[in-house]
XYZ file of N, CA and C in Angstrom:
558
model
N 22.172 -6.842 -44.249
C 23.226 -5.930 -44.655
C 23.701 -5.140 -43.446
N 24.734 -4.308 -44.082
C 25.831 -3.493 -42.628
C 24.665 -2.315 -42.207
N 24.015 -1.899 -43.405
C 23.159 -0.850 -42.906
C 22.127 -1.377 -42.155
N 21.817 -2.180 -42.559
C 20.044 -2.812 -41.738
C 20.191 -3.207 -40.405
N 21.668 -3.685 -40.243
C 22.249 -4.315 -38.671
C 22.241 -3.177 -37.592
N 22.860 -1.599 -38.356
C 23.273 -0.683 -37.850
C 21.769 -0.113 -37.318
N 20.883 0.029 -38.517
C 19.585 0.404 -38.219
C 18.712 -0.232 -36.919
N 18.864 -1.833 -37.011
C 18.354 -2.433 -36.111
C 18.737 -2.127 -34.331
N 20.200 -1.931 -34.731
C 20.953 -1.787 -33.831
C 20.417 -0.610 -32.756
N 20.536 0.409 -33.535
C 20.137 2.069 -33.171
C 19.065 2.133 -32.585
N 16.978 1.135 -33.196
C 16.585 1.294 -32.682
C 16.699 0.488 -31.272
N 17.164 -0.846 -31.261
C 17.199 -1.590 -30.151
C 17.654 -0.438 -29.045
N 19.230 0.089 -29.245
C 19.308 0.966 -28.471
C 18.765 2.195 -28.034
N 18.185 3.015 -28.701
C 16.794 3.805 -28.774
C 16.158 3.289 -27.787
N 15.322 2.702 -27.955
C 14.180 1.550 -27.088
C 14.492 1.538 -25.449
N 16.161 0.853 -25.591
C 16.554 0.332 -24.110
C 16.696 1.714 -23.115
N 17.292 2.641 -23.879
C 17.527 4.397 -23.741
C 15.815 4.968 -23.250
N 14.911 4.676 -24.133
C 14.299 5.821 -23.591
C 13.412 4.294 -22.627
N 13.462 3.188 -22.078
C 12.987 2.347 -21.051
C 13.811 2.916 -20.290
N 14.864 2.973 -20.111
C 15.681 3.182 -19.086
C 15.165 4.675 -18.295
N 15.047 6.059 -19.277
C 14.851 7.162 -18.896
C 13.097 7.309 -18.564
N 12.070 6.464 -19.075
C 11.135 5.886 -18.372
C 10.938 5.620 -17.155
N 11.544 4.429 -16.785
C 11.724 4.277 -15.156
C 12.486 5.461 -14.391
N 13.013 5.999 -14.888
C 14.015 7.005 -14.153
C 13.072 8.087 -13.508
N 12.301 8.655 -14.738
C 11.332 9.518 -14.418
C 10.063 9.147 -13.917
N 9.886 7.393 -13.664
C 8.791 7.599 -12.824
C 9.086 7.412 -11.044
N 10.200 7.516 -10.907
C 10.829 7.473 -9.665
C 10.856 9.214 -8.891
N 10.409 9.964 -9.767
C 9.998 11.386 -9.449
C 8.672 12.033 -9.646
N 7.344 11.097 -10.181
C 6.117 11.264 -10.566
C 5.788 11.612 -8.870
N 4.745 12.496 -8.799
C 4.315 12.883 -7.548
C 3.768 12.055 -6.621
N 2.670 10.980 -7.439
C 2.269 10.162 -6.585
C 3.167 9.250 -5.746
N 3.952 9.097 -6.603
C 5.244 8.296 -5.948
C 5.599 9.127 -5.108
N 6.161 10.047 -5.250
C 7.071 11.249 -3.644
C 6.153 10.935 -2.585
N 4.695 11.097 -2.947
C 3.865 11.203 -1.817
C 3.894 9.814 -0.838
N 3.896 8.500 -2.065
C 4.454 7.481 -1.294
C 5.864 7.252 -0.407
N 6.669 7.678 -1.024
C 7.892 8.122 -0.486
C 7.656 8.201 1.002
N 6.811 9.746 1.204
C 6.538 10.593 1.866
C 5.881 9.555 3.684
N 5.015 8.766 2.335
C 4.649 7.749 3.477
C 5.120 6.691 4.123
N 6.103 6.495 3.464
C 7.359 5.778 3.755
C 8.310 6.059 5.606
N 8.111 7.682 5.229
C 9.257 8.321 6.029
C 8.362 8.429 6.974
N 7.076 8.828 7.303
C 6.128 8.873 8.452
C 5.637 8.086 9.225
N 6.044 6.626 8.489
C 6.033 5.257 9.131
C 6.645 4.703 9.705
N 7.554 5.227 9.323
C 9.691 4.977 10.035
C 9.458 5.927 11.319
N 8.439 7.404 10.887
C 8.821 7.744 12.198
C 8.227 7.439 13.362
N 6.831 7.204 12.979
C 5.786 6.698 13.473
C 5.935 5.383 14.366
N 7.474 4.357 13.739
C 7.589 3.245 14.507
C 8.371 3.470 15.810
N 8.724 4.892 15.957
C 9.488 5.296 17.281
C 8.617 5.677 18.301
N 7.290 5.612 18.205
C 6.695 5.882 19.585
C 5.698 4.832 19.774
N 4.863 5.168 20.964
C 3.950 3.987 21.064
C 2.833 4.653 21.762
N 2.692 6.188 21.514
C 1.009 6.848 21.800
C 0.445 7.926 20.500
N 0.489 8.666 21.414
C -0.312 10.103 20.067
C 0.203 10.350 19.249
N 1.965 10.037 19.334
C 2.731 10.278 18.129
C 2.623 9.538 16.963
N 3.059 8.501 17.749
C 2.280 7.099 16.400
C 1.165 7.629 15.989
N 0.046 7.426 16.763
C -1.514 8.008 16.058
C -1.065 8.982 14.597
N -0.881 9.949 15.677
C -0.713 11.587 14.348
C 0.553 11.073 13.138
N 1.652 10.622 13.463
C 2.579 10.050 12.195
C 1.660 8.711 11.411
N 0.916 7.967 12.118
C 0.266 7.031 10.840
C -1.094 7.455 10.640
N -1.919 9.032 11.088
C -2.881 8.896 10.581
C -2.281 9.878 9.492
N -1.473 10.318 9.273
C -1.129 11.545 8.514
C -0.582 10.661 7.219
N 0.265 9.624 7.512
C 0.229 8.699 6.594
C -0.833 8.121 5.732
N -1.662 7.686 6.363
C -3.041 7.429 5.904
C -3.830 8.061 5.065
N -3.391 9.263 5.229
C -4.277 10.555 4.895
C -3.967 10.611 3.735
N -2.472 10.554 3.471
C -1.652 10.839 2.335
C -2.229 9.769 0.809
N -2.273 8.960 1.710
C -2.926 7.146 0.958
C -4.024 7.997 -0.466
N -5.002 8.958 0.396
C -5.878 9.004 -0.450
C -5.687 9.902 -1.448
N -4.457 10.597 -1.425
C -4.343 11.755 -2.766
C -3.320 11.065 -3.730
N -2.641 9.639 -3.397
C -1.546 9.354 -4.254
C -1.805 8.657 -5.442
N -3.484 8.201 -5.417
C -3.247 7.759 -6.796
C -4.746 8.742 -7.754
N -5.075 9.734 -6.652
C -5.725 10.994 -7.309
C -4.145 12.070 -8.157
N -3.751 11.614 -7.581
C -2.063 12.461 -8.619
C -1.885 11.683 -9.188
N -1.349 10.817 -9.409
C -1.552 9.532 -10.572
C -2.134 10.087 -11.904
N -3.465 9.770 -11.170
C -4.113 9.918 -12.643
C -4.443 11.496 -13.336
N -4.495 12.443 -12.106
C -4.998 13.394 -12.770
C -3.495 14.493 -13.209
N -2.272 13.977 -13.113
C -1.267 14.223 -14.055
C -0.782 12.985 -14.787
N -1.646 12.017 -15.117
C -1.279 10.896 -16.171
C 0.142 10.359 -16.172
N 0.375 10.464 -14.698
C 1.696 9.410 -14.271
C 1.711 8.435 -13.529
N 0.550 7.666 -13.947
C 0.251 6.081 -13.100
C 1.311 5.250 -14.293
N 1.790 4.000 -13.267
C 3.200 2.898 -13.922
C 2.773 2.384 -13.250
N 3.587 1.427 -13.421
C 3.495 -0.353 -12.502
C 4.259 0.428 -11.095
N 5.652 0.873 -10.901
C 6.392 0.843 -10.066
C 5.426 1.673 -9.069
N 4.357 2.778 -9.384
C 3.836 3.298 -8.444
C 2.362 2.732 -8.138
N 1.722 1.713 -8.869
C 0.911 0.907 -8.375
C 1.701 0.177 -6.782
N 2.473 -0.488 -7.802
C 3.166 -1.464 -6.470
C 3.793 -0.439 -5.568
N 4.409 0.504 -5.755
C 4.947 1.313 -4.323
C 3.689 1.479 -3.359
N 2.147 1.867 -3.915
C 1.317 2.109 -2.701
C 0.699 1.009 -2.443
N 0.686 0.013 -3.267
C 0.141 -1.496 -2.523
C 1.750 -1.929 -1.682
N 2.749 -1.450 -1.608
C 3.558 -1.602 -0.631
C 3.560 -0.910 0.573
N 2.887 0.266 0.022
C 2.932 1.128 1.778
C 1.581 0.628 2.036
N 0.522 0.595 1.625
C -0.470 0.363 1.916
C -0.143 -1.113 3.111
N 0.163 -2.273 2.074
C 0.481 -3.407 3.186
C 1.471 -2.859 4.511
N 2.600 -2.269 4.703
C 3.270 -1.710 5.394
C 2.543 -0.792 6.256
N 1.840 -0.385 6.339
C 1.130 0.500 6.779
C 0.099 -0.160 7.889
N -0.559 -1.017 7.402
C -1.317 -2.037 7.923
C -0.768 -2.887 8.869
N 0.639 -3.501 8.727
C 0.903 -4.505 9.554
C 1.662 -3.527 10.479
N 2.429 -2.377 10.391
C 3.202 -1.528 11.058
C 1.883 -1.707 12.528
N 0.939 -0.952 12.075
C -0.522 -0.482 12.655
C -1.090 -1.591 13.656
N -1.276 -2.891 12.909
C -1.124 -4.125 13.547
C -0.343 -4.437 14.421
N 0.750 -4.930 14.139
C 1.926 -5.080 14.974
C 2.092 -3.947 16.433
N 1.776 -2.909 16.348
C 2.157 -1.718 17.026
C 0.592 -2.032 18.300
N -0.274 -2.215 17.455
C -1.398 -2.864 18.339
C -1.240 -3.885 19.152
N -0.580 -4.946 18.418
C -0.359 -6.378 19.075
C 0.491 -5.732 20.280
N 1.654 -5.469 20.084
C 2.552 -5.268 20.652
C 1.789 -4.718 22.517
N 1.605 -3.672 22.106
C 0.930 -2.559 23.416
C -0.295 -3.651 24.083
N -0.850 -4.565 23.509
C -1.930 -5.143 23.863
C -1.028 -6.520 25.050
N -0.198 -6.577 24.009
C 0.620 -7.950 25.008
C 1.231 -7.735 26.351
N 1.389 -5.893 26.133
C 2.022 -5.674 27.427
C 1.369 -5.012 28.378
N -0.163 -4.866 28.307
C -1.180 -4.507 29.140
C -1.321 -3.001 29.286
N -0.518 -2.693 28.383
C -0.825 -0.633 28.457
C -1.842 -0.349 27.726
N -3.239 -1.092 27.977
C -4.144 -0.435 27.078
C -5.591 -0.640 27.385
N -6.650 -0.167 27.172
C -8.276 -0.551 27.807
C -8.261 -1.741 27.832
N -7.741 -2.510 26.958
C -8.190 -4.129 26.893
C -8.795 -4.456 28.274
N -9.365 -5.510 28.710
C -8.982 -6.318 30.089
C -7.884 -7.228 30.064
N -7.214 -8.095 30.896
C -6.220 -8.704 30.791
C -6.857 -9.720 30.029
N -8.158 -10.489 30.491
C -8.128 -11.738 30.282
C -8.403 -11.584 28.640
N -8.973 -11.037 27.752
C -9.257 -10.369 26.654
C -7.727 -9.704 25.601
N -6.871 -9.062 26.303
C -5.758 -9.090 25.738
C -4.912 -9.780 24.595
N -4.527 -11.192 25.208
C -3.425 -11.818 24.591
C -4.432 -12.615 23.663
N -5.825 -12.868 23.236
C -6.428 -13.005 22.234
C -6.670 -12.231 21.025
N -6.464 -10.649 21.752
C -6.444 -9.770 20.662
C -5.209 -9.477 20.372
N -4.323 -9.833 20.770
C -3.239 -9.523 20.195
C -3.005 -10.984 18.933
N -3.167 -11.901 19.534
C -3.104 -12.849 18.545
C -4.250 -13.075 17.405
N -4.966 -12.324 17.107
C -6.087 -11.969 16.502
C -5.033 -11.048 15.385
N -4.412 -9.621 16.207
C -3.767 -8.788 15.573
C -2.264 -9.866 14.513
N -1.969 -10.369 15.005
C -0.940 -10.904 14.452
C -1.391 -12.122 13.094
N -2.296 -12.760 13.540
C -3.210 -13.705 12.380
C -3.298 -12.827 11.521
N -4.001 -11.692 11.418
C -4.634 -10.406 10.465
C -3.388 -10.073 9.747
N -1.766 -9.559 10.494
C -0.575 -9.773 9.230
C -0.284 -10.731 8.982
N -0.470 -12.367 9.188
C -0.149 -13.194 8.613
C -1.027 -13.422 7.458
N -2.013 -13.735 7.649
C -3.435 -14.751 6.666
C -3.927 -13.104 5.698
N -4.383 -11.652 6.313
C -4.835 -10.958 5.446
C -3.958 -10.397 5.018
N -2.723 -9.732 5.520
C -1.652 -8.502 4.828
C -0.572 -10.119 4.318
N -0.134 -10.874 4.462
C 0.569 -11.607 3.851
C -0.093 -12.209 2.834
N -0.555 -13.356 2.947
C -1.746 -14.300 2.148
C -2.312 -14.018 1.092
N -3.338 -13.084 1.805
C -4.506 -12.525 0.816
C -4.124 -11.710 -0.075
N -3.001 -10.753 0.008
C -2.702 -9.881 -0.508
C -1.629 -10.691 -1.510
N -0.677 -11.471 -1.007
C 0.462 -12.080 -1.942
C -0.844 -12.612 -2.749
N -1.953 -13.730 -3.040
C -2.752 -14.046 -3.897
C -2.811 -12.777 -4.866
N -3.753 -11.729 -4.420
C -3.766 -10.431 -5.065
C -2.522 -9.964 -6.022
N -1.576 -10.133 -5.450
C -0.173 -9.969 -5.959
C 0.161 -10.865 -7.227
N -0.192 -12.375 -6.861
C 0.190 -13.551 -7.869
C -0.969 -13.361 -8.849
N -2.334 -13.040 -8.835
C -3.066 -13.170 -9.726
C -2.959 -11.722 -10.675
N -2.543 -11.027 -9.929
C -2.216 -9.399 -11.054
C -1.677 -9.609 -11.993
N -0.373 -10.413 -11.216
C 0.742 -10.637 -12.280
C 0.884 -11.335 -13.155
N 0.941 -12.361 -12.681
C 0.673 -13.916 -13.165
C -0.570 -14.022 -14.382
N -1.844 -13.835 -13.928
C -3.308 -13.854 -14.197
C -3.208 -12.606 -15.254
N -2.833 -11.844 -14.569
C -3.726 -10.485 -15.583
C -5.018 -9.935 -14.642
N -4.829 -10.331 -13.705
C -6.551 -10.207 -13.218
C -6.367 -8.894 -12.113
N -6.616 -7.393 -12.518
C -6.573 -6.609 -11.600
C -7.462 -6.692 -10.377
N -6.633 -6.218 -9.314
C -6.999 -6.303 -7.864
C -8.586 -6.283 -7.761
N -9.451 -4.834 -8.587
C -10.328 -4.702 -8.476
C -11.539 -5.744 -8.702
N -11.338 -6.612 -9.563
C -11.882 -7.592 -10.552
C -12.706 -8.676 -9.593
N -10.952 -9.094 -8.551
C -11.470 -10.295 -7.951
C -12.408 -10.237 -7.119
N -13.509 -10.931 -7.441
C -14.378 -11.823 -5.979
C -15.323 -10.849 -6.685
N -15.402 -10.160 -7.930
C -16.221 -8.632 -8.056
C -17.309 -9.653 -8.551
N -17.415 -10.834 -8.467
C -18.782 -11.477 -9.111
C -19.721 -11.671 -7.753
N -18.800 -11.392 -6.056
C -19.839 -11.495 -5.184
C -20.336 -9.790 -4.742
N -21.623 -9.553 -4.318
C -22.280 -8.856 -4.152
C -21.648 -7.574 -3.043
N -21.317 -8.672 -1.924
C -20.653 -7.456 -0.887
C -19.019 -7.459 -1.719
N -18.295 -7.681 -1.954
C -17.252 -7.228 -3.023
C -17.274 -6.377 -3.641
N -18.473 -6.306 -4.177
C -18.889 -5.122 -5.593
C -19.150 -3.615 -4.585
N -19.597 -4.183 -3.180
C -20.310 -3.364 -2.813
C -19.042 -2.202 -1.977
N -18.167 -3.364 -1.040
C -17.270 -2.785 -1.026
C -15.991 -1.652 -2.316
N -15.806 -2.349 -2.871
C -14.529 -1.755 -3.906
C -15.353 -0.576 -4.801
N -16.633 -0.930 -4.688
C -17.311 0.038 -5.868
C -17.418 1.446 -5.267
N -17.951 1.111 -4.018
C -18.825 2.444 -2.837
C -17.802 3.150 -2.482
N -16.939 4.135 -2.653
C -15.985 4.940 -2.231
C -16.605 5.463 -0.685
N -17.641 5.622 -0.367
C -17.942 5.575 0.973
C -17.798 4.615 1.962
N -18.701 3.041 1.097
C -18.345 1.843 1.883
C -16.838 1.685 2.335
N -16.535 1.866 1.098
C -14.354 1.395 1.166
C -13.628 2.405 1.885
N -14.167 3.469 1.938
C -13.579 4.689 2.929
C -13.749 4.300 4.686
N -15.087 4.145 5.052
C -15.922 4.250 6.212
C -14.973 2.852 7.011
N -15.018 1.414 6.218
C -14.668 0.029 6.462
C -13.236 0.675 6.918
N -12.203 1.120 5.772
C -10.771 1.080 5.984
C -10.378 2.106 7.417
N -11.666 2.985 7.412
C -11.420 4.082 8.473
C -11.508 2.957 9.837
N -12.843 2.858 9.733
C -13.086 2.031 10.895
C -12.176 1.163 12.064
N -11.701 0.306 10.468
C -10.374 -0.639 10.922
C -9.668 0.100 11.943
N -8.849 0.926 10.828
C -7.775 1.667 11.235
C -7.982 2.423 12.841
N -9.168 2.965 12.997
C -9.581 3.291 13.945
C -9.708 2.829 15.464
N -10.487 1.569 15.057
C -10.172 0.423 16.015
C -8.850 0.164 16.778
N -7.914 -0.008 15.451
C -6.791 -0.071 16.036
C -6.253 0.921 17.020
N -6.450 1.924 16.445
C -5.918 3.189 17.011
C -5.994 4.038 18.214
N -7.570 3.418 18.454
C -7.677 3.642 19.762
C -7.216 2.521 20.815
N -7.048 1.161 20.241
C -5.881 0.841 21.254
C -4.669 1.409 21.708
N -3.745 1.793 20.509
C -2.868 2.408 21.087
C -2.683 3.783 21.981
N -4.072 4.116 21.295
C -4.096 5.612 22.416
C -4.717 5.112 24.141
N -4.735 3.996 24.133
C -5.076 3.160 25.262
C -6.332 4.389 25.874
């Protein structure tokens, strides 16, 4: 009937209305700004190539760890801000990488020479095979699968040990990052 069409109608549109004002408002949830935030410190961060970089991507970094503590503890975790910090997160990483490779290829840094252009191609494998690869898998099985990030490989021991230990997963990601970092501070 004319009424039941109209009814149907209203909620369909209802529905599409408040999806629409959904996404709208999670494009202003905090954790997200903060990603944002890390966004803009990375951009600036790609204009130098010593302490500045350091201090613009460790400050970035820093940021990493309160964005999905706002998330949850104002109950505005979504998909769009999962994936925004597994986007800066990867971005972040290969920026870091790359910025390593880079300074390493052109000898401004402790390396030795002969030691150099291995680590730089070391650095560049690491955004291809781990920040591309490993992570697009991660990406295809979330989605695809259903199978959250945390889940996978969680049947091997150092897996569990990593993702579980907020120290282990802190200390490892520091480390990395660290490594890197003091290359660039040559």
């Amino acid at each position: 009937t004319l009424r039941h069409q109209r009814r149907v109608h209203g909620t369909l549109s209802e529905c599409l209305f408040f999806f629409a004002m959904v996404q709208a408002k999670e494009l202003v949830y905090v954790a997200n700004i903060i990603d944002y935030a890390r966004v803009v410190l990375l951009y600036w961060a790609l204009h130098y190539r010593d302490w500045r970089f350091c201090a613009l991507y460790s400050l970035s970094y820093f940021l990493d760890a309160f964005d999905g503590m706002a998330a949850r503890a104002l109950n505005q975790c979504s998909k769009l801000g999962y994936y925004l910090d597994m986007l800066c997160d990867r971005a972040s990483s290969i920026i870091c990488l790359y910025v390593t490779a880079q300074l390493l290829e052109s000898g401004a840094t402790f390396v030795p020479a002969a030691l150099a252009r291995p680590a730089a191609l070391l650095c560049y494998f690491c955004i291809v095979a781990v920040e591309g690869l490993a992570h697009g898998v991660v990406c295809y099985y979330a989605e695809v699968k259903g199978v959250h990030q945390k889940l996978m490989g969680h049947q091997f021991r150092i897996v569990r040990l990593y993702l579980d230990n907020k120290r282990v997963l802190f200390g490892t990601c520091a480390a990395f990052e660290a490594c890197l970092l003091s290359v660039v501070l040559h």
